[in-house]
Short mmCIF file of C-alpha atoms in Angstrom, two decimals:
data_model
loop_
_atom_site.label_atom_id
_atom_site.label_comp_id
_atom_site.label_asym_id
_atom_site.label_seq_id
_atom_site.Cartn_x
_atom_site.Cartn_y
_atom_site.Cartn_z
CA MET M 1 -7.65 -8.90 9.27
CA LEU M 2 -10.51 -6.97 7.35
CA LYS M 3 -10.83 -3.29 8.71
CA LEU M 4 -11.09 -1.43 5.70
CA VAL M 5 -14.03 -2.38 2.93
CA VAL M 6 -13.94 0.13 -0.57
CA PHE M 7 -16.89 0.46 -3.12
CA ASP M 8 -17.26 1.00 -6.60
CA CYS M 9 -20.09 3.35 -7.20
CA ASP M 10 -22.09 2.63 -10.70
CA GLY M 11 -22.57 -1.00 -11.03
CA VAL M 12 -22.37 -1.66 -7.63
CA MET M 13 -23.66 0.89 -5.35
CA PHE M 14 -25.91 2.09 -7.57
CA SER M 15 -27.47 0.65 -11.35
CA SER M 16 -26.81 3.73 -13.15
CA ARG M 17 -26.73 2.25 -16.65
CA GLU M 18 -29.54 4.14 -17.84
CA ALA M 19 -28.19 7.56 -16.49
CA ASN M 20 -25.15 7.06 -18.34
CA ARG M 21 -27.41 5.99 -21.57
CA HIS M 22 -29.18 9.38 -21.07
CA TYR M 23 -26.66 11.86 -20.01
CA TYR M 24 -23.98 10.88 -22.85
CA ASN M 25 -26.27 10.23 -25.75
CA ASP M 26 -27.46 14.18 -24.50
CA LEU M 27 -24.00 15.43 -24.69
CA LEU M 28 -23.96 13.47 -28.32
CA ALA M 29 -27.30 15.17 -29.35
CA ALA M 30 -26.37 18.44 -28.76
CA PHE M 31 -23.90 18.37 -31.23
CA SER M 32 -26.40 16.30 -33.65
CA CYS M 33 -24.01 13.66 -33.30
CA PRO M 34 -26.38 9.87 -33.63
CA PRO M 35 -26.81 7.59 -29.92
CA MET M 36 -24.51 5.34 -28.83
CA SER M 37 -24.92 2.02 -29.64
CA GLU M 38 -24.72 -1.22 -26.31
CA ALA M 39 -21.56 -1.50 -27.02
CA GLU M 40 -20.57 2.02 -26.38
CA LEU M 41 -22.96 1.73 -23.01
CA ASN M 42 -20.73 -0.87 -21.94
CA TYR M 43 -17.65 1.32 -22.42
CA VAL M 44 -19.04 4.56 -20.78
CA HIS M 45 -20.15 2.78 -17.14
CA ILE M 46 -16.87 1.59 -16.74
CA HIS M 47 -14.77 4.37 -17.77
CA ASN M 48 -13.89 7.92 -16.24
CA VAL M 49 -16.07 10.63 -18.39
CA HIS M 50 -12.55 11.85 -20.45
CA SER M 51 -11.93 8.74 -21.34
CA SER M 52 -15.33 7.99 -22.68
CA ILE M 53 -16.32 10.76 -24.59
CA ALA M 54 -13.29 10.03 -26.18
CA HIS M 55 -14.14 7.39 -27.05
CA VAL M 56 -18.22 8.55 -27.54
CA PHE M 57 -16.41 11.09 -30.01
CA ARG M 58 -13.98 9.22 -32.20
CA ASN M 59 -15.96 8.72 -35.12
CA HIS M 60 -16.61 12.48 -34.80
CA ARG M 61 -13.23 14.05 -34.94
CA GLN M 62 -14.83 17.17 -36.36
CA ILE M 63 -15.89 18.55 -33.38
CA ALA M 64 -13.67 20.04 -31.53
CA PRO M 65 -12.50 18.53 -27.20
CA GLU M 66 -12.37 22.15 -26.14
CA SER M 67 -16.03 22.18 -27.94
CA ILE M 68 -17.47 19.15 -25.91
CA GLU M 69 -15.53 19.70 -22.66
CA ALA M 70 -17.75 23.50 -22.78
CA VAL M 71 -20.94 21.34 -23.13
CA ARG M 72 -20.28 18.86 -20.79
CA LEU M 73 -19.05 21.37 -18.50
CA ARG M 74 -22.46 23.53 -19.31
CA LEU M 75 -24.44 19.73 -19.00
CA ASP M 76 -26.18 19.88 -14.89
CA TYR M 77 -26.14 16.87 -14.19
CA ALA M 78 -29.19 16.44 -11.41
CA PRO M 79 -31.45 15.57 -13.70
CA TYR M 80 -29.93 12.31 -14.27
CA LEU M 81 -30.57 11.21 -11.09
CA ARG M 82 -33.42 10.36 -11.30
CA PHE M 83 -32.20 7.54 -13.59
CA MET M 84 -29.72 6.09 -10.63
CA THR M 85 -31.23 3.47 -8.58
CA MET M 86 -29.68 2.88 -4.82
CA GLU M 87 -29.07 -1.18 -4.90
CA PRO M 88 -32.41 -1.84 -1.70
CA ASP M 89 -29.73 -3.24 0.43
CA LEU M 90 -26.84 -0.98 0.82
CA LEU M 91 -27.47 1.06 3.51
CA ARG M 92 -28.35 -1.45 5.67
CA PHE M 93 -25.42 -3.14 5.33
CA LEU M 94 -23.43 -0.20 5.54
CA ALA M 95 -25.16 -0.25 9.14
CA LEU M 96 -24.00 -3.27 9.70
CA ILE M 97 -20.10 -2.76 9.00
CA ARG M 98 -19.31 0.23 10.21
CA PRO M 99 -19.28 0.24 13.82
CA SER M 100 -15.87 -2.70 12.89
CA TYR M 101 -14.82 -1.46 9.41
CA ARG M 102 -13.69 1.04 7.64
CA THR M 103 -15.62 2.46 4.17
CA ALA M 104 -14.16 3.97 1.42
CA ILE M 105 -15.04 4.49 -2.17
CA SER M 106 -12.97 3.96 -5.42
CA THR M 107 -14.66 5.51 -8.19
CA ASN M 108 -13.93 6.79 -12.33
CA ARG M 109 -17.23 9.47 -11.06
CA THR M 110 -15.33 12.66 -11.37
CA ASP M 111 -17.30 15.65 -10.39
CA THR M 112 -20.69 14.30 -10.46
CA MET M 113 -19.82 12.45 -6.91
CA GLU M 114 -19.93 14.86 -4.95
CA LEU M 115 -23.69 14.98 -6.18
CA ILE M 116 -24.83 11.07 -5.89
CA LEU M 117 -23.25 11.27 -1.75
CA ASP M 118 -25.62 14.62 -1.21
CA THR M 119 -28.38 14.02 -2.73
CA PHE M 120 -29.03 10.56 -1.53
CA ALA M 121 -27.03 11.15 1.85
CA LEU M 122 -24.49 9.22 1.51
CA ARG M 123 -20.90 10.84 3.01
CA PRO M 124 -21.88 10.10 6.47
CA TRP M 125 -21.43 6.12 5.45
CA PHE M 126 -17.57 6.83 4.16
CA ASP M 127 -14.59 7.56 5.65
CA MET M 128 -12.92 9.05 2.22
CA VAL M 129 -14.40 9.08 -1.22
CA VAL M 130 -12.08 9.23 -4.12
CA THR M 131 -12.57 9.84 -7.78
CA ALA M 132 -10.59 10.22 -10.91
CA LEU M 133 -10.29 13.93 -9.80
CA ASN M 134 -8.28 12.84 -7.26
CA ALA M 135 -6.64 9.81 -8.31
CA PRO M 136 -3.29 10.39 -10.24
CA ARG M 137 -4.69 7.94 -12.89
CA PRO M 138 -8.12 6.48 -13.38
CA LYS M 139 -8.65 3.67 -12.77
CA PRO M 140 -8.04 0.47 -13.76
CA ALA M 141 -4.55 1.94 -12.41
CA PRO M 142 -4.00 1.46 -8.56
CA ASP M 143 -3.39 4.68 -7.71
CA GLY M 144 -6.75 5.12 -5.95
CA LEU M 145 -6.54 1.72 -3.92
CA PHE M 146 -3.32 2.89 -2.69
CA MET M 147 -4.07 6.60 -1.79
CA ILE M 148 -6.69 4.61 0.32
CA LEU M 149 -4.08 2.52 2.08
CA ASP M 150 -1.47 4.87 2.62
CA HIS M 151 -4.69 7.18 3.73
CA PHE M 152 -5.53 4.90 6.56
CA ARG M 153 -2.33 3.76 7.18
CA LEU M 154 -3.44 0.16 5.90
CA ARG M 155 -1.78 -2.70 4.12
CA PRO M 156 -3.54 -4.29 1.07
CA GLN M 157 -4.46 -7.48 2.54
CA GLU M 158 -6.46 -5.92 5.17
CA ALA M 159 -8.81 -4.19 2.16
CA ILE M 160 -10.73 -5.75 0.34
CA TYR M 161 -12.98 -4.16 -2.93
CA ILE M 162 -15.66 -4.55 -4.27
CA GLY M 163 -16.81 -3.94 -7.78
CA ASP M 164 -18.09 -4.80 -10.79
CA SER M 165 -15.61 -4.73 -14.26
CA ALA M 166 -12.65 -6.02 -15.39
CA VAL M 167 -11.24 -2.77 -14.79
CA ASP M 168 -11.85 -3.25 -11.22
CA GLN M 169 -10.55 -6.38 -11.72
CA GLU M 170 -7.29 -4.47 -13.06
CA HIS M 171 -7.65 -2.03 -10.02
CA CYS M 172 -7.34 -4.97 -7.31
CA ALA M 173 -4.97 -6.48 -9.41
CA GLY M 174 -2.44 -3.64 -9.10
CA ALA M 175 -2.89 -3.05 -5.90
CA GLY M 176 -2.64 -6.27 -4.50
CA VAL M 177 -6.23 -6.06 -2.81
CA ASP M 178 -8.86 -9.20 -2.83
CA LEU M 179 -12.00 -8.64 -5.01
CA ILE M 180 -15.33 -8.77 -4.65
CA ALA M 181 -17.19 -9.58 -7.90
CA PHE M 182 -20.38 -7.91 -7.88
CA ARG M 183 -23.13 -9.58 -10.50
CA ASN M 184 -20.16 -10.70 -12.72
CA ARG M 185 -19.22 -14.04 -12.95
CA ALA M 186 -16.97 -13.74 -15.31
CA LEU M 187 -14.57 -11.45 -13.13
CA ALA M 188 -11.51 -13.43 -11.55
CA ALA M 189 -11.92 -12.50 -7.77
CA ARG M 190 -12.22 -14.31 -4.29
CA TYR M 191 -15.58 -13.88 -3.37
CA HIS M 192 -18.14 -13.10 -5.85
CA VAL M 193 -21.90 -12.12 -4.81
CA ASP M 194 -25.45 -10.97 -5.57
CA ASP M 195 -25.84 -8.62 -3.46
CA PHE M 196 -25.01 -6.71 -0.31
CA MET M 197 -25.81 -8.75 2.45
CA SER M 198 -24.33 -11.55 1.26
CA ILE M 199 -21.18 -10.24 1.86
CA ALA M 200 -21.92 -10.40 5.28
CA GLU M 201 -21.69 -14.04 5.16
CA LEU M 202 -18.30 -14.51 4.01
CA PRO M 203 -15.07 -15.39 5.88
CA PRO M 204 -13.26 -11.55 5.87
CA LEU M 205 -16.57 -9.90 7.63
CA ARG M 206 -17.75 -13.01 9.29
CA ALA M 207 -13.78 -13.38 10.97
CA LYS M 208 -14.27 -10.21 12.79
CA GLY M 209 -17.78 -10.95 14.00
#
């Protein structure tokens, strides 16, 4: 029986593609580098910040990684929140499932996740949040999901994950957790949905209702 619903952040809870575009382009601009290509934007949208920086600066090896990290740490993420849009039915879905299920987040975000939780008043809605900062290895490694399962003392079949990328697909496969693919029909997933309230109608959740 399903007991735990785990969420990805970017591309699931939030449309954050434009926030990522502005953030990484500003970081590149700080070193007079050209903006990202669409392929690079696709990459940073699903990977953690350190992998993303290494990727977008891979052709600018004259710039020391220490210099990039110093600028990143000084770059306030708060202004980029205006480019993030929360899914309109997220809170309604959370209010519906919270009496019956534990909820958690497993994301490749790092130090920006805390700001997002507080800015959008989401902290009370989640029992546990795992990021690329506190997981031993970031997604697609299954570590974050294993941490969450261990915390709640649950088996993989008692959890389900809502994700939107191939990284999420691999994340779930490594942990043996079923995937709900959010607006990505190309993923190999147990279920495919286009909005949160459709998830409430899926067999694992209806079984408890």
